[in-house]
mmCIF file of C-alpha atoms and ligand atoms in Angstrom:
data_model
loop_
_atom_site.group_PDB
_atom_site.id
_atom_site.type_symbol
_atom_site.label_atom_id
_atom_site.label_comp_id
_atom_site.label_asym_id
_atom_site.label_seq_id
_atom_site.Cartn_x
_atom_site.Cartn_y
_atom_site.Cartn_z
ATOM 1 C CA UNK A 1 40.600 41.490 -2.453
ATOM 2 C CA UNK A 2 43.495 43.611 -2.568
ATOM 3 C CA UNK A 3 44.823 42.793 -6.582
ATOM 4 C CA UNK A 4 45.225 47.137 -6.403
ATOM 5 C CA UNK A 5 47.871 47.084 -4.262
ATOM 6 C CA UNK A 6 49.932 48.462 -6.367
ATOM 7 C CA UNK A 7 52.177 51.510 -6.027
ATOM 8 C CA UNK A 8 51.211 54.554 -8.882
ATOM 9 C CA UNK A 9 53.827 56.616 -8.762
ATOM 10 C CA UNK A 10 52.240 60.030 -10.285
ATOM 11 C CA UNK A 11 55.323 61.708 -11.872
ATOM 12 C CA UNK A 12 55.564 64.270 -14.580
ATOM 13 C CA UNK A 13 56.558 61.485 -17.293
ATOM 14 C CA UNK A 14 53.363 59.712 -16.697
ATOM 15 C CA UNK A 15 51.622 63.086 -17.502
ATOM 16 C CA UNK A 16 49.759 63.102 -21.414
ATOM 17 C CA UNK A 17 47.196 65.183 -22.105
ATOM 18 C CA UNK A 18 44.319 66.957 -19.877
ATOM 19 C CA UNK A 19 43.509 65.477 -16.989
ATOM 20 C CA UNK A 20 47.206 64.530 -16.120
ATOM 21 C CA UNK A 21 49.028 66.179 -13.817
ATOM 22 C CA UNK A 22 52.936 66.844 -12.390
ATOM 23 C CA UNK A 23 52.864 65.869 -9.072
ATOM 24 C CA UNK A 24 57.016 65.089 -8.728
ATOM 25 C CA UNK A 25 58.234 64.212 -4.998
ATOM 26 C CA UNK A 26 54.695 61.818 -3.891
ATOM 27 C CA UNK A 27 53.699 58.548 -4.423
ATOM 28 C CA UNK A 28 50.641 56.917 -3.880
ATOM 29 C CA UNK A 29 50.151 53.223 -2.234
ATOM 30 C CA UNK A 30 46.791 52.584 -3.474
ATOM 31 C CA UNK A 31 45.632 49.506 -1.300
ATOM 32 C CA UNK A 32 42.534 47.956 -1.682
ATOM 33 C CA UNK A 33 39.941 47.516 0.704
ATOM 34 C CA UNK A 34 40.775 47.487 4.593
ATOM 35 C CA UNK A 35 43.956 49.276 4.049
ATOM 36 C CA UNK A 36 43.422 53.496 3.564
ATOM 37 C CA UNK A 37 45.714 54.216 0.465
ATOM 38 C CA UNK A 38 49.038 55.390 2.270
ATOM 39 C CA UNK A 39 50.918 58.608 0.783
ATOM 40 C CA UNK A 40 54.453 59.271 0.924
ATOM 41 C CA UNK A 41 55.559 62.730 0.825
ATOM 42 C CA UNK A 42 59.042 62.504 -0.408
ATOM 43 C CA UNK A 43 61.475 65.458 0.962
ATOM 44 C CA UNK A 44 64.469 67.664 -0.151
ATOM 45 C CA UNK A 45 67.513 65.694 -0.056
ATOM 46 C CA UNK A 46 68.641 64.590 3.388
ATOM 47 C CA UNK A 47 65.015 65.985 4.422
ATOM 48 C CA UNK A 48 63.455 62.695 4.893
ATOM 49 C CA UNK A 49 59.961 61.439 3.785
ATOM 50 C CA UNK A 50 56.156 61.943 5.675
ATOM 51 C CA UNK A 51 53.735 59.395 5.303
ATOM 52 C CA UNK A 52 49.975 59.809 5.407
ATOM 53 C CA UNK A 53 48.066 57.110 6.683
ATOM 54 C CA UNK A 54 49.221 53.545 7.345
ATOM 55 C CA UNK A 55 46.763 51.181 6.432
ATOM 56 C CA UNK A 56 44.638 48.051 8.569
ATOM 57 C CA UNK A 57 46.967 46.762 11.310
ATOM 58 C CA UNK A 58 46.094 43.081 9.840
ATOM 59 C CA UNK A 59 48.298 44.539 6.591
ATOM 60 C CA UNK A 60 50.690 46.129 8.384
ATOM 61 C CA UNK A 61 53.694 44.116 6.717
ATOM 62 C CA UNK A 62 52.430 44.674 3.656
ATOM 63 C CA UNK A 63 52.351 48.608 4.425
ATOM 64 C CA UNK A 64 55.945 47.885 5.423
ATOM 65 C CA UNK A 65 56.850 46.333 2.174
ATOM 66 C CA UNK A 66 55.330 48.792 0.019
ATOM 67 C CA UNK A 67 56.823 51.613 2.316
ATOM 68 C CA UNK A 68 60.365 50.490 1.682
ATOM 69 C CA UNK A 69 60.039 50.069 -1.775
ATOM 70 C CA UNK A 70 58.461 53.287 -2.152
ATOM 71 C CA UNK A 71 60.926 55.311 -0.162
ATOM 72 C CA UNK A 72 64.032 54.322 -2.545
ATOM 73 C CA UNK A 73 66.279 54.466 0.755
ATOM 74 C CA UNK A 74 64.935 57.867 1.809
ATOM 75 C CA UNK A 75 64.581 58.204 5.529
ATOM 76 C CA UNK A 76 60.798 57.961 7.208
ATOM 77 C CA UNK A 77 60.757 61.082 9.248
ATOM 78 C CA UNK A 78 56.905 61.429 10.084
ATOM 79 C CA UNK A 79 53.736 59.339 9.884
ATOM 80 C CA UNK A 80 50.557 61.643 9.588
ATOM 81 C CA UNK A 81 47.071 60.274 10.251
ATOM 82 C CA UNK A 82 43.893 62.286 8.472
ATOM 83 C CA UNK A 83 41.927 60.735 11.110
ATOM 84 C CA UNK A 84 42.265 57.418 13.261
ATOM 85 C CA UNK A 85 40.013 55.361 12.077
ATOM 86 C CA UNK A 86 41.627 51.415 12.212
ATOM 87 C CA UNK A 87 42.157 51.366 8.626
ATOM 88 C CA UNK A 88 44.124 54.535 8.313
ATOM 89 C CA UNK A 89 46.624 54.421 11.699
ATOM 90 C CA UNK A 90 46.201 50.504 12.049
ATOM 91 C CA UNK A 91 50.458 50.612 10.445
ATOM 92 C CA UNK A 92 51.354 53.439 13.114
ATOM 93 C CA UNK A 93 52.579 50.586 15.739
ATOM 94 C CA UNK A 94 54.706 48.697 13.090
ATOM 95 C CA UNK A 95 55.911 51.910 11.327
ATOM 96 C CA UNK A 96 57.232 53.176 15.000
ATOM 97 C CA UNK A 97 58.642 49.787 15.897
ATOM 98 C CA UNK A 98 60.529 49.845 12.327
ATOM 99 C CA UNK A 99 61.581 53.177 11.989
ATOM 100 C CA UNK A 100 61.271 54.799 15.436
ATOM 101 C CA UNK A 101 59.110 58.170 13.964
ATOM 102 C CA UNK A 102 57.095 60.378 15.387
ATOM 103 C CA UNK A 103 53.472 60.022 14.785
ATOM 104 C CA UNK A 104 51.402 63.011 14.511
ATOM 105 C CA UNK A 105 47.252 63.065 14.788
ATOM 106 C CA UNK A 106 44.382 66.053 14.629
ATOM 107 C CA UNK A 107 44.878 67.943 17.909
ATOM 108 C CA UNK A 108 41.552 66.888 18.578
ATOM 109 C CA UNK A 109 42.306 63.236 18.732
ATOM 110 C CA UNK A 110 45.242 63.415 20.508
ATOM 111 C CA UNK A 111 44.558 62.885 24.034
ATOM 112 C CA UNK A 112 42.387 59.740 23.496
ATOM 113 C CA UNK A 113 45.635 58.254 21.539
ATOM 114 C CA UNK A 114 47.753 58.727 24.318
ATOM 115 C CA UNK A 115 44.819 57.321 26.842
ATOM 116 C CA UNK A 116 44.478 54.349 24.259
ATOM 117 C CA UNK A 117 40.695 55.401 24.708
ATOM 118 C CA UNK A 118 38.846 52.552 22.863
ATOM 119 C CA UNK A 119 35.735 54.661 23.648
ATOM 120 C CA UNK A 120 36.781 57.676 22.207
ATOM 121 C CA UNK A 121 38.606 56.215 19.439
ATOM 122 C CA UNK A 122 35.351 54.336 18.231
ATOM 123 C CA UNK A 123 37.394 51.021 18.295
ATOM 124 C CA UNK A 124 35.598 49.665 21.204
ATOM 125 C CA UNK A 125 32.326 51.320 19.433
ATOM 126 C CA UNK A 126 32.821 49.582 15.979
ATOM 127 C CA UNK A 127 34.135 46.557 17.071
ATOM 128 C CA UNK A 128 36.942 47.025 15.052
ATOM 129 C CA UNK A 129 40.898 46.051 15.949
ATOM 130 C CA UNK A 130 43.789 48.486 15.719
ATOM 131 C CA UNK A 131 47.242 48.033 17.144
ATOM 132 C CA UNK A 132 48.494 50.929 20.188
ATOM 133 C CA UNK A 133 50.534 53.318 18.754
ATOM 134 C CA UNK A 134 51.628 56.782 20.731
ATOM 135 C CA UNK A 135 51.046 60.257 19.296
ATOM 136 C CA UNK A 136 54.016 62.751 19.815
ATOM 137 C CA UNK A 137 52.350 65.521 17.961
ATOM 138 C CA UNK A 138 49.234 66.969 17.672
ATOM 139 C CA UNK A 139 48.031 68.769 13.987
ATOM 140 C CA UNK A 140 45.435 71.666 14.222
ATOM 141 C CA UNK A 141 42.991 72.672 11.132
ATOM 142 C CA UNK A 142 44.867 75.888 9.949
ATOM 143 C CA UNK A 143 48.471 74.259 10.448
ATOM 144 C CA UNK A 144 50.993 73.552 7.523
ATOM 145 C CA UNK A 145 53.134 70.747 6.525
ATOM 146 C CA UNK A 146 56.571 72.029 4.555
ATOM 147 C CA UNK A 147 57.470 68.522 2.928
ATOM 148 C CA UNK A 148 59.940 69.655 0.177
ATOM 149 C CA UNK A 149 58.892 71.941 -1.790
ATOM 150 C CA UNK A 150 55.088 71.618 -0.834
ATOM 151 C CA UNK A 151 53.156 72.966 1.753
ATOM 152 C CA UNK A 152 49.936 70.832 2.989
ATOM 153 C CA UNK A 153 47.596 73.089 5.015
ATOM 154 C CA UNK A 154 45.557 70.406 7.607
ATOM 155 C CA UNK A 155 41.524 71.528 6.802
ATOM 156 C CA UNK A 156 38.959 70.421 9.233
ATOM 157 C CA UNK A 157 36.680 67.908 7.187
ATOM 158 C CA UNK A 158 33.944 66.857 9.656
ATOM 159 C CA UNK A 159 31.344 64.640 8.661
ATOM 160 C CA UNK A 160 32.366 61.097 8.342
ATOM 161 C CA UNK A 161 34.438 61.487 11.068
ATOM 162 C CA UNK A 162 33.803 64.714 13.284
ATOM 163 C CA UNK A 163 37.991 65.364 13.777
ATOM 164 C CA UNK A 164 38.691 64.208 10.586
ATOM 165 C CA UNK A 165 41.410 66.280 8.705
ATOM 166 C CA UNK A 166 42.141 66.908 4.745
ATOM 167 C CA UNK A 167 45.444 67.946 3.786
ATOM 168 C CA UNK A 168 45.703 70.459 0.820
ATOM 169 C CA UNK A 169 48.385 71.624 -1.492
ATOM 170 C CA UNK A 170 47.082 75.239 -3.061
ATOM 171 C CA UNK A 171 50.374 75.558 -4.938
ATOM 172 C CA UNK A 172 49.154 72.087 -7.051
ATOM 173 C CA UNK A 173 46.000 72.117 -6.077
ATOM 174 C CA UNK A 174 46.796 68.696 -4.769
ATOM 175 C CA UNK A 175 43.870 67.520 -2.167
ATOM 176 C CA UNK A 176 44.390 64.546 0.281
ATOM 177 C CA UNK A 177 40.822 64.337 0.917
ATOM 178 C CA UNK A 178 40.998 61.011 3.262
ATOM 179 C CA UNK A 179 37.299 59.741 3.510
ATOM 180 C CA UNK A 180 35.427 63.373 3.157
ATOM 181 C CA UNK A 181 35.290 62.653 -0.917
ATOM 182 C CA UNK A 182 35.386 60.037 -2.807
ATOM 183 C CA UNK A 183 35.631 59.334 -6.687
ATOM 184 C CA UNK A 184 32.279 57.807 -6.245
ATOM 185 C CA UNK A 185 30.795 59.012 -2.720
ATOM 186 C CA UNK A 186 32.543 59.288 0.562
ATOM 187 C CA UNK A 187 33.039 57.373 3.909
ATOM 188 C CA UNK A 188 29.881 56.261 6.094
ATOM 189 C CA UNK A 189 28.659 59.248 8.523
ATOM 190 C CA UNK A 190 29.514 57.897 11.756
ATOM 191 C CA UNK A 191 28.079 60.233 14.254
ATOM 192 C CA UNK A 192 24.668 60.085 12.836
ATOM 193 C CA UNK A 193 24.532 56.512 13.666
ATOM 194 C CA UNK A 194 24.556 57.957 17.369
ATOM 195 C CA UNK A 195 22.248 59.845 16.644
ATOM 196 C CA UNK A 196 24.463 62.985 16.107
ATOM 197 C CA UNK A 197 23.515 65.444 13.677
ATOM 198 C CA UNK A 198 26.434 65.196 11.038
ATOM 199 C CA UNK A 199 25.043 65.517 7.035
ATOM 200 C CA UNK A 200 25.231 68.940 7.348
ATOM 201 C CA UNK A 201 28.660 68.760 8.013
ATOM 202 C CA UNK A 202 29.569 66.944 5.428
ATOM 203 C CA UNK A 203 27.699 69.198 3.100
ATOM 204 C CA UNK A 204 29.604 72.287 4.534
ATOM 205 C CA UNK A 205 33.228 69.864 4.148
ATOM 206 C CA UNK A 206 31.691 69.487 -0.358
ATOM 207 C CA UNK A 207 31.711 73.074 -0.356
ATOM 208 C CA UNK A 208 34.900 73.848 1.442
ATOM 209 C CA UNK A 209 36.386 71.591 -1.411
ATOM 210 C CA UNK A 210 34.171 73.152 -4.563
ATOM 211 C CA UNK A 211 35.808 76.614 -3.056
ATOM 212 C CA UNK A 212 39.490 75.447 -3.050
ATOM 213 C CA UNK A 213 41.360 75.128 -6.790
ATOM 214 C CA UNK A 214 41.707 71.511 -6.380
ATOM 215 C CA UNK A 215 43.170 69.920 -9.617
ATOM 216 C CA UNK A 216 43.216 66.395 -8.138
ATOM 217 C CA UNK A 217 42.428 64.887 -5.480
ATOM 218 C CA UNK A 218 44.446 61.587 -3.924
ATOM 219 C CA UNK A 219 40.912 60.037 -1.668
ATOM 220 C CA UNK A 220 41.602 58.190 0.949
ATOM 221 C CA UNK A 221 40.364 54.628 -0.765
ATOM 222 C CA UNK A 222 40.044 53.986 -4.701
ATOM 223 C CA UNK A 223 42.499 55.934 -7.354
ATOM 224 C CA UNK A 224 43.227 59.594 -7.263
ATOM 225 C CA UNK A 225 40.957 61.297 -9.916
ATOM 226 C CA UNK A 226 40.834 64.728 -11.032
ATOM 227 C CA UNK A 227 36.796 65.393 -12.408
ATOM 228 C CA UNK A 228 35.997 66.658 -9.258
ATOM 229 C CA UNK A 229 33.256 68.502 -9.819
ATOM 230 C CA UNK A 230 31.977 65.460 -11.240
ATOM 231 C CA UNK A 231 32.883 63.897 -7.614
ATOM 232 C CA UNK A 232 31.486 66.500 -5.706
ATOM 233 C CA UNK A 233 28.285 66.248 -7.539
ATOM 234 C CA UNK A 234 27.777 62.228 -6.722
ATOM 235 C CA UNK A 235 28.826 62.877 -3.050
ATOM 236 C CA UNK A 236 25.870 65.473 -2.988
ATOM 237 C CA UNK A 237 22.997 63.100 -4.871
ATOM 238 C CA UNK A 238 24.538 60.655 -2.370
ATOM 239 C CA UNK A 239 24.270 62.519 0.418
ATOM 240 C CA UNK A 240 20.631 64.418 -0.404
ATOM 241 C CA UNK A 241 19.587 60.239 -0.543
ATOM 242 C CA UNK A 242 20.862 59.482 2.794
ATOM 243 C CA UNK A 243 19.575 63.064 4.229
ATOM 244 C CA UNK A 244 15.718 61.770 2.454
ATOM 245 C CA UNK A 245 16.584 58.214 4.593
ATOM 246 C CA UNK A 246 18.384 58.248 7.332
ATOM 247 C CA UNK A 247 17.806 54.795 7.919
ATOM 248 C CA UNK A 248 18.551 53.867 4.815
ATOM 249 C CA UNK A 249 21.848 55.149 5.184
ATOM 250 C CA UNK A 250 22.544 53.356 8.912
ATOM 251 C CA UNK A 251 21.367 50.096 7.024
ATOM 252 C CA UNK A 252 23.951 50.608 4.656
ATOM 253 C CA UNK A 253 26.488 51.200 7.242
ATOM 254 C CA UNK A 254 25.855 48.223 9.368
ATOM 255 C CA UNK A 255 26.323 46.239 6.415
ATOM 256 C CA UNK A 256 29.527 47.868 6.261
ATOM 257 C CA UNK A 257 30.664 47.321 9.141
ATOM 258 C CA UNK A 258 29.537 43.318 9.073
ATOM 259 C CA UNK A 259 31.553 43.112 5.856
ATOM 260 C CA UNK A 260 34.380 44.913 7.680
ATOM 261 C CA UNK A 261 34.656 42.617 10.126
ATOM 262 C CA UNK A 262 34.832 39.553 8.103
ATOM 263 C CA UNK A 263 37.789 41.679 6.056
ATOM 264 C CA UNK A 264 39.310 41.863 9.192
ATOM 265 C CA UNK A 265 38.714 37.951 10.252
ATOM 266 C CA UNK A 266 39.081 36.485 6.682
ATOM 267 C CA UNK A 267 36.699 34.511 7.755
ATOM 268 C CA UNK A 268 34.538 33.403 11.081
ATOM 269 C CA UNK A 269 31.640 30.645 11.838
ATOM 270 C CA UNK A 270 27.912 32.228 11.805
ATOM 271 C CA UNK A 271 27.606 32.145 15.218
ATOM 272 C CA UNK A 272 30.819 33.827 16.204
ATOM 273 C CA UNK A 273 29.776 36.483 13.339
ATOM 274 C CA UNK A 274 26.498 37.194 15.143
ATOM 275 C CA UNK A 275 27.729 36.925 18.583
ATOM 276 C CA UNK A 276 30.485 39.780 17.774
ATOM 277 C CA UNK A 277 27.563 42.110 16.395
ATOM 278 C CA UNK A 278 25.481 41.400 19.967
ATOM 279 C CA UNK A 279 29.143 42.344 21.791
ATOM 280 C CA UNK A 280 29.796 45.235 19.317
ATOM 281 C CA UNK A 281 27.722 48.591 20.824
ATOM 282 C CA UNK A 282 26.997 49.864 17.251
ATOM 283 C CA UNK A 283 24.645 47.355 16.108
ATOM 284 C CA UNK A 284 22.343 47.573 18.883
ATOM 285 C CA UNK A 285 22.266 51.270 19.020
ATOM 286 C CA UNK A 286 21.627 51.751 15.036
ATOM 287 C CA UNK A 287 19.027 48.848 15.328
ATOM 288 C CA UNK A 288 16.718 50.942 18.329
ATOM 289 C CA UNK A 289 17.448 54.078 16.267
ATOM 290 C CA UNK A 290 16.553 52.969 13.093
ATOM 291 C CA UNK A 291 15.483 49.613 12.353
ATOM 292 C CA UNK A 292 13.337 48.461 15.042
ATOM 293 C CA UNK A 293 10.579 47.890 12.580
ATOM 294 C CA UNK A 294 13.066 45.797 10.269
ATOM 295 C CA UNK A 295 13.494 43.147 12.965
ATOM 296 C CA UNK A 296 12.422 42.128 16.782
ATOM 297 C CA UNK A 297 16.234 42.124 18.105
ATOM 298 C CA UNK A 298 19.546 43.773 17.544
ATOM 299 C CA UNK A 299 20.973 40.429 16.299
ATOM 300 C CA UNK A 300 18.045 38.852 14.427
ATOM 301 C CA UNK A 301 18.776 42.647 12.501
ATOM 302 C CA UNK A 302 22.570 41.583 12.105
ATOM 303 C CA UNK A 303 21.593 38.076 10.697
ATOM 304 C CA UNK A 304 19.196 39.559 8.387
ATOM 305 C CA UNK A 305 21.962 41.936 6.684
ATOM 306 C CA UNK A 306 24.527 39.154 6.739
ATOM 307 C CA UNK A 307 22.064 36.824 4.767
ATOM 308 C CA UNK A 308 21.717 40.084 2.521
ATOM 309 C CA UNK A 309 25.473 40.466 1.976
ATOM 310 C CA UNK A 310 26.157 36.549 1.185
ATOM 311 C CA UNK A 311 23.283 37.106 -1.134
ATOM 312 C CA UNK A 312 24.661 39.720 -2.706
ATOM 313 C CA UNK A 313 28.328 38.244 -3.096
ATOM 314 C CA UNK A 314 29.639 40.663 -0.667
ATOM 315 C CA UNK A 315 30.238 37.704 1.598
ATOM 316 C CA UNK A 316 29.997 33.824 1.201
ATOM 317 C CA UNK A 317 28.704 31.458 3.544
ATOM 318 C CA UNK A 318 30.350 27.609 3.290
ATOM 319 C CA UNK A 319 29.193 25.328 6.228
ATOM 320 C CA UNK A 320 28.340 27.493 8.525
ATOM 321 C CA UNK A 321 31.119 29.603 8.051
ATOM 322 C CA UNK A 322 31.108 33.350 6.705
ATOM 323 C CA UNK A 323 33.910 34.121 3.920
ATOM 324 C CA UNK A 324 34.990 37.420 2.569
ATOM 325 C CA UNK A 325 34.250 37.103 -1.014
HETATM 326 ZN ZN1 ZN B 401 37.452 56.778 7.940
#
């Protein structure tokens, strides 16, 4: 599953030919699913180094390896979450044990970090695991980042996540786009599985990014890419789809977060699969929102999508038990 964890180092030597571009003084972990790619923003000398996002907490060690490797002996000053989401802070609690840094979050999520609000944090909501880490400062849209010679302005990117931020470089036209674009798409929209009016945000969040001179953009999962008009054009037939079918879209999403969960587990008996679903809040709410025609219970719903995924490879079933494939 995660054969791309690899460390691509975009530096001016690597650059041939359109397409390429000088990015000197950041690296990018690009870590396969579960883990957010992590992005270290490497300082002046005797600055230090910022990192943006950590990872899954179940890779945190492996975030930890990678980090050290990546930092060449370089201090870790800062961690910086786009949002908090468990596979994008789920490192903060290991990277602050380690290295004893300051951790700092969108303003808007920063109370419900230092609450530990499951609620608010969707944890609880999703089901999902993430280890406590504290927040000891809090990032506004509108607010830069000097890290060396760059300066990352924090944009609000609402949508997949309503206090999601992107970070952007105008100098490079360097975007950090976490899960507001894609290569291929972007991250599932959350709040309209409660119901909450959201693809219009997202659309608004496309064309922020079609107005800004981005040159490449470093997304929060998959390889940093630099068509991005070509990006911004498949998030929008993407998104005009899931606008068309809304339950289309929450169908997808469930399924998501099923094969999340087994990414999370490795792997777990049927029972225990579908009993987690009944226990996690999500399923039942996008089941009496949207699929209530699809299947006569929250959980006969869930088994009906896991049977989908093992059919579809996305998961394997051995005995009873459910696999990540
Ligand atoms: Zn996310």
């Amino acid at each position: 599953m995660h054969a791309g964890d690899t460390p691509r180092n975009l530096n001016p030597d690597a650059a041939a030919g359109p397409g390429s571009f000088q990015l000197p003084g950041l690296t990018v972990l690009e870590r396969g699913w579960l883990s957010s790619n992590n992005i270290v923003l490497h300082g002046a000398p005797g600055e230090g180094a910022t990192l943006v996002d950590s990872g899954h907490c179940v890779h945190a060690a492996q975030t930890l390896a990678l980090l050290r490797h990546a930092l060449h002996g370089q201090a870790l000053v800062r961690v910086v979450n786009t949002h908090l989401h468990s596979d994008h802070c789920g490192g903060n609690a290991t990277l602050q044990r380690e290295f004893g840094v300051p951790v700092s979050v969108p303003a808007a999520s920063f109370a419900a970090v230092q609450a530990w609000d499951e609620d608010a944090l969707s944890y609880r909501n999703t089901g999902q695991r993430c280890d406590r880490f504290t927040a000891q400062a809090a990032l506004n849209p509108g607010e830069v980042l000097q890290v060396g010679a760059r300066r990352w302005q924090a944009l609000a990117a609402p949508g997949h996540d309503p206090e999601s931020l992107v970070l952007f470089d105008a100098q490079d036209g360097v975007l950090i786009s976490a899960d507001a674009l894609w290569e291929n798409g972007f991250g599932v929209v959350f709040p309209e599985l409660e119901g909450i009016a959201a693809f219009a945000d997202v659309a608004a969040v496309l064309d922020m990014i079609e107005r800004l001179p981005v040159r490449v953009v470093i997304p929060g999962h998959g390889a940093p890419f630099s068509d991005v008009s070509g990006a911004l054009r498949r998030a929008r037939t993407r998104l005009a789809g899931q606008r068309a079918d809304p339950a289309r879209h929450a169908r997808h999403a469930a399924k998501v977060m099923i094969k999340y969960h087994v990414m999370e587990e490795r792997s777990q008996p049927w029972q225990a699969l579908i009993a987690w679903t009944v226990a996690t809040p999500l399923f039942d709410g996008v089941w009496q929102r949207f699929a209530q025609r699809d299947a006569s219970t929250a959980s006969a719903w869930c088994e009906q999508l896991t049977h989908e995924l093992v059919g579809s490879g996305a998961l394997r079933l051995l005995d009873d038990v459910v696999h990540d494939a």
